[in-house]
C-alpha cells in the first residue's frame, strides 16, 4: 500500500500532498517486469497520478496521465481514482539506457524522450472528460507535471518525484510530493515554500532517512503553520473484469468479432494494466456478436 497525506497551511494559502509509493511501484515492477529505468519512469508517473487523483473532489472521478516523448519506452499510461489507487502500463517495460553521464542517475528523460506530449484527462462524470495537453519539458516527469499545472490550470505548483531501484531491480524507495498555492495567492507563502524546497533533500533520500509522508508534507509547509488535513492508504489496483472485457470486445464490431470467432476456438484477451487473461470461446464470441 501507499500512504497519502494532505497538509494545509494555517491560512489556507498552500496545500502539500505527499505519498510513499514504494509498495505500489514494487507491484508495478512485479506485474510488468520493468527494467530499472522503466521502473523509475513509470513509477514516477504512477506516483504523480496517485497524488493528482487524490486532489479530485468526487467519488467516481478518474484521472489518466499519458506521456510519450518519442523515447524507447513508448507511451506510459497511468489511471487513478479519487483515492489515489492507481494502475499503469507502458509500451516497452524493458526499455533501458546506461546511467546519465551528468549525474550518474537512471536516465529517465532518455527513455521517455522530449519530443512529444504529456496529456492529463479528468473524467468527472460529465458528458465529455476534460483534457489538457502540453509539450514535454524534460521527460523526467516531475518538471512536466509542474509545467502542466502552470500552463493548463494556472496553479503555481511544485512537484517532486523519486524512485530508488535496488540492485535486484526491486524498489527500495518511491514517493513524491506536490505543493500548490491556493488562490488568491499569498506572496509571503511563496517565499516560505521556496526556502523549504531548497532545504529538502530528494524524495528518496528523505524516505531512506526514515521520514514519513506526514513529515514530508509538513516540511514542505514549514513556516506556514501546516496541519495534516487527512491521510489514507492507496494501492496498485486494476478494476478490469470479464464484463468490462466483453464491452471492449463488443466495441470491436461484428466484422472483427466474427474474424476472431472463425480463426481460433479460444480467444485470449490480456489486460495491459494487470496482465490478467480472459478466455472467450468461439461460441461466447458469437453470443457477443448477437448483442451488437
JSON list of C-alpha atoms in Angstrom, two decimals, residues 83-184:
[
{"chain": "A", "resi": 83, "resn": "UNK", "atom": "CA", "xyz": [-8.46, 7.87, -3.53]},
{"chain": "A", "resi": 84, "resn": "UNK", "atom": "CA", "xyz": [-5.17, 7.65, -5.37]},
{"chain": "A", "resi": 85, "resn": "UNK", "atom": "CA", "xyz": [-5.49, 3.97, -6.23]},
{"chain": "A", "resi": 86, "resn": "UNK", "atom": "CA", "xyz": [-3.56, 3.55, -9.45]},
{"chain": "A", "resi": 87, "resn": "UNK", "atom": "CA", "xyz": [-2.77, 1.23, -12.35]},
{"chain": "A", "resi": 88, "resn": "UNK", "atom": "CA", "xyz": [-0.13, 1.62, -15.06]},
{"chain": "A", "resi": 89, "resn": "UNK", "atom": "CA", "xyz": [1.01, 0.24, -18.39]},
{"chain": "A", "resi": 90, "resn": "UNK", "atom": "CA", "xyz": [3.67, 1.10, -20.95]},
{"chain": "A", "resi": 91, "resn": "UNK", "atom": "CA", "xyz": [4.60, 0.05, -24.49]},
{"chain": "A", "resi": 92, "resn": "UNK", "atom": "CA", "xyz": [8.08, -1.27, -23.65]},
{"chain": "A", "resi": 93, "resn": "UNK", "atom": "CA", "xyz": [8.66, -2.19, -19.98]},
{"chain": "A", "resi": 94, "resn": "UNK", "atom": "CA", "xyz": [12.16, -3.45, -20.81]},
{"chain": "A", "resi": 95, "resn": "UNK", "atom": "CA", "xyz": [13.44, -0.12, -22.17]},
{"chain": "A", "resi": 96, "resn": "UNK", "atom": "CA", "xyz": [16.75, 0.80, -20.57]},
{"chain": "A", "resi": 97, "resn": "UNK", "atom": "CA", "xyz": [19.77, 3.05, -21.02]},
{"chain": "A", "resi": 98, "resn": "UNK", "atom": "CA", "xyz": [23.15, 3.48, -19.31]},
{"chain": "A", "resi": 99, "resn": "UNK", "atom": "CA", "xyz": [23.20, 5.84, -16.34]},
{"chain": "A", "resi": 100, "resn": "UNK", "atom": "CA", "xyz": [23.06, 9.55, -17.08]},
{"chain": "A", "resi": 101, "resn": "UNK", "atom": "CA", "xyz": [26.64, 10.74, -17.59]},
{"chain": "A", "resi": 102, "resn": "UNK", "atom": "CA", "xyz": [25.98, 14.11, -15.96]},
{"chain": "A", "resi": 103, "resn": "UNK", "atom": "CA", "xyz": [24.66, 12.90, -12.60]},
{"chain": "A", "resi": 104, "resn": "UNK", "atom": "CA", "xyz": [25.12, 9.13, -12.54]},
{"chain": "A", "resi": 105, "resn": "UNK", "atom": "CA", "xyz": [21.39, 8.55, -12.11]},
{"chain": "A", "resi": 106, "resn": "UNK", "atom": "CA", "xyz": [18.87, 6.49, -14.08]},
{"chain": "A", "resi": 107, "resn": "UNK", "atom": "CA", "xyz": [18.29, 8.12, -17.46]},
{"chain": "A", "resi": 108, "resn": "UNK", "atom": "CA", "xyz": [14.52, 8.55, -17.23]},
{"chain": "A", "resi": 109, "resn": "UNK", "atom": "CA", "xyz": [14.47, 11.51, -19.61]},
{"chain": "A", "resi": 110, "resn": "UNK", "atom": "CA", "xyz": [16.37, 9.39, -22.13]},
{"chain": "A", "resi": 111, "resn": "UNK", "atom": "CA", "xyz": [13.88, 6.54, -22.34]},
{"chain": "A", "resi": 112, "resn": "UNK", "atom": "CA", "xyz": [10.86, 8.87, -22.15]},
{"chain": "A", "resi": 113, "resn": "UNK", "atom": "CA", "xyz": [12.22, 11.40, -24.66]},
{"chain": "A", "resi": 114, "resn": "UNK", "atom": "CA", "xyz": [11.42, 15.07, -25.06]},
{"chain": "A", "resi": 115, "resn": "UNK", "atom": "CA", "xyz": [9.72, 15.15, -28.47]},
{"chain": "A", "resi": 116, "resn": "UNK", "atom": "CA", "xyz": [6.12, 14.60, -27.51]},
{"chain": "A", "resi": 117, "resn": "UNK", "atom": "CA", "xyz": [3.39, 15.41, -25.01]},
{"chain": "A", "resi": 118, "resn": "UNK", "atom": "CA", "xyz": [2.01, 14.94, -21.54]},
{"chain": "A", "resi": 119, "resn": "UNK", "atom": "CA", "xyz": [-1.77, 14.53, -21.51]},
{"chain": "A", "resi": 120, "resn": "UNK", "atom": "CA", "xyz": [-3.96, 14.84, -18.42]},
{"chain": "A", "resi": 121, "resn": "UNK", "atom": "CA", "xyz": [-7.51, 13.50, -18.77]},
{"chain": "A", "resi": 122, "resn": "UNK", "atom": "CA", "xyz": [-10.05, 14.02, -16.00]},
{"chain": "A", "resi": 123, "resn": "UNK", "atom": "CA", "xyz": [-13.29, 12.06, -16.14]},
{"chain": "A", "resi": 124, "resn": "UNK", "atom": "CA", "xyz": [-15.55, 13.95, -13.75]},
{"chain": "A", "resi": 125, "resn": "UNK", "atom": "CA", "xyz": [-18.79, 12.23, -14.73]},
{"chain": "A", "resi": 126, "resn": "UNK", "atom": "CA", "xyz": [-19.70, 14.93, -17.23]},
{"chain": "A", "resi": 127, "resn": "UNK", "atom": "CA", "xyz": [-20.71, 14.35, -20.84]},
{"chain": "A", "resi": 128, "resn": "UNK", "atom": "CA", "xyz": [-17.12, 14.74, -22.02]},
{"chain": "A", "resi": 129, "resn": "UNK", "atom": "CA", "xyz": [-13.93, 14.33, -19.99]},
{"chain": "A", "resi": 130, "resn": "UNK", "atom": "CA", "xyz": [-11.62, 17.31, -19.52]},
{"chain": "A", "resi": 131, "resn": "UNK", "atom": "CA", "xyz": [-8.28, 17.00, -21.32]},
{"chain": "A", "resi": 132, "resn": "UNK", "atom": "CA", "xyz": [-5.19, 19.17, -21.02]},
{"chain": "A", "resi": 133, "resn": "UNK", "atom": "CA", "xyz": [-2.06, 18.53, -23.06]},
{"chain": "A", "resi": 134, "resn": "UNK", "atom": "CA", "xyz": [1.35, 20.18, -23.05]},
{"chain": "A", "resi": 135, "resn": "UNK", "atom": "CA", "xyz": [4.65, 19.58, -24.87]},
{"chain": "A", "resi": 136, "resn": "UNK", "atom": "CA", "xyz": [7.13, 17.63, -22.76]},
{"chain": "A", "resi": 137, "resn": "UNK", "atom": "CA", "xyz": [9.61, 19.85, -20.95]},
{"chain": "A", "resi": 138, "resn": "UNK", "atom": "CA", "xyz": [12.19, 17.36, -19.70]},
{"chain": "A", "resi": 139, "resn": "UNK", "atom": "CA", "xyz": [10.88, 13.80, -19.83]},
{"chain": "A", "resi": 140, "resn": "UNK", "atom": "CA", "xyz": [11.90, 13.46, -16.17]},
{"chain": "A", "resi": 141, "resn": "UNK", "atom": "CA", "xyz": [8.17, 13.59, -15.25]},
{"chain": "A", "resi": 142, "resn": "UNK", "atom": "CA", "xyz": [8.17, 15.91, -12.19]},
{"chain": "A", "resi": 143, "resn": "UNK", "atom": "CA", "xyz": [9.04, 19.06, -14.12]},
{"chain": "A", "resi": 144, "resn": "UNK", "atom": "CA", "xyz": [6.49, 18.11, -16.77]},
{"chain": "A", "resi": 145, "resn": "UNK", "atom": "CA", "xyz": [3.76, 17.81, -14.12]},
{"chain": "A", "resi": 146, "resn": "UNK", "atom": "CA", "xyz": [4.78, 21.22, -12.71]},
{"chain": "A", "resi": 147, "resn": "UNK", "atom": "CA", "xyz": [4.60, 22.72, -16.19]},
{"chain": "A", "resi": 148, "resn": "UNK", "atom": "CA", "xyz": [1.18, 21.18, -16.83]},
{"chain": "A", "resi": 149, "resn": "UNK", "atom": "CA", "xyz": [-0.29, 22.89, -13.77]},
{"chain": "A", "resi": 150, "resn": "UNK", "atom": "CA", "xyz": [1.30, 26.20, -14.70]},
{"chain": "A", "resi": 151, "resn": "UNK", "atom": "CA", "xyz": [0.11, 26.16, -18.32]},
{"chain": "A", "resi": 152, "resn": "UNK", "atom": "CA", "xyz": [-3.20, 24.26, -18.28]},
{"chain": "A", "resi": 153, "resn": "UNK", "atom": "CA", "xyz": [-4.62, 25.05, -14.84]},
{"chain": "A", "resi": 154, "resn": "UNK", "atom": "CA", "xyz": [-2.69, 28.23, -13.90]},
{"chain": "A", "resi": 155, "resn": "UNK", "atom": "CA", "xyz": [-1.96, 26.83, -10.44]},
{"chain": "A", "resi": 156, "resn": "UNK", "atom": "CA", "xyz": [1.51, 27.61, -9.02]},
{"chain": "A", "resi": 157, "resn": "UNK", "atom": "CA", "xyz": [2.83, 24.12, -8.27]},
{"chain": "A", "resi": 158, "resn": "UNK", "atom": "CA", "xyz": [6.00, 22.32, -7.24]},
{"chain": "A", "resi": 159, "resn": "UNK", "atom": "CA", "xyz": [6.19, 18.58, -7.93]},
{"chain": "A", "resi": 160, "resn": "UNK", "atom": "CA", "xyz": [8.96, 16.26, -6.74]},
{"chain": "A", "resi": 161, "resn": "UNK", "atom": "CA", "xyz": [9.07, 12.53, -7.56]},
{"chain": "A", "resi": 162, "resn": "UNK", "atom": "CA", "xyz": [11.58, 9.79, -6.90]},
{"chain": "A", "resi": 163, "resn": "UNK", "atom": "CA", "xyz": [12.11, 6.06, -7.40]},
{"chain": "A", "resi": 164, "resn": "UNK", "atom": "CA", "xyz": [15.16, 4.31, -5.96]},
{"chain": "A", "resi": 165, "resn": "UNK", "atom": "CA", "xyz": [15.82, 0.91, -7.58]},
{"chain": "A", "resi": 166, "resn": "UNK", "atom": "CA", "xyz": [17.83, -1.79, -5.78]},
{"chain": "A", "resi": 167, "resn": "UNK", "atom": "CA", "xyz": [20.48, -3.98, -7.44]},
{"chain": "A", "resi": 168, "resn": "UNK", "atom": "CA", "xyz": [17.95, -6.85, -7.79]},
{"chain": "A", "resi": 169, "resn": "UNK", "atom": "CA", "xyz": [15.58, -4.43, -9.61]},
{"chain": "A", "resi": 170, "resn": "UNK", "atom": "CA", "xyz": [13.12, -4.29, -6.71]},
{"chain": "A", "resi": 171, "resn": "UNK", "atom": "CA", "xyz": [12.14, -0.85, -5.47]},
{"chain": "A", "resi": 172, "resn": "UNK", "atom": "CA", "xyz": [13.90, 0.37, -2.33]},
{"chain": "A", "resi": 173, "resn": "UNK", "atom": "CA", "xyz": [12.00, 3.64, -2.03]},
{"chain": "A", "resi": 174, "resn": "UNK", "atom": "CA", "xyz": [9.48, 5.56, -4.10]},
{"chain": "A", "resi": 175, "resn": "UNK", "atom": "CA", "xyz": [7.32, 8.57, -3.41]},
{"chain": "A", "resi": 176, "resn": "UNK", "atom": "CA", "xyz": [6.69, 12.22, -4.09]},
{"chain": "A", "resi": 177, "resn": "UNK", "atom": "CA", "xyz": [5.09, 15.46, -3.02]},
{"chain": "A", "resi": 178, "resn": "UNK", "atom": "CA", "xyz": [3.09, 18.22, -4.69]},
{"chain": "A", "resi": 179, "resn": "UNK", "atom": "CA", "xyz": [2.90, 21.71, -3.17]},
{"chain": "A", "resi": 180, "resn": "UNK", "atom": "CA", "xyz": [0.25, 24.04, -4.57]},
{"chain": "A", "resi": 181, "resn": "UNK", "atom": "CA", "xyz": [-0.69, 27.61, -3.81]},
{"chain": "A", "resi": 182, "resn": "UNK", "atom": "CA", "xyz": [-4.41, 28.14, -3.27]},
{"chain": "A", "resi": 183, "resn": "UNK", "atom": "CA", "xyz": [-5.93, 31.27, -4.90]},
{"chain": "A", "resi": 184, "resn": "UNK", "atom": "CA", "xyz": [-5.78, 34.10, -4.03]}
]
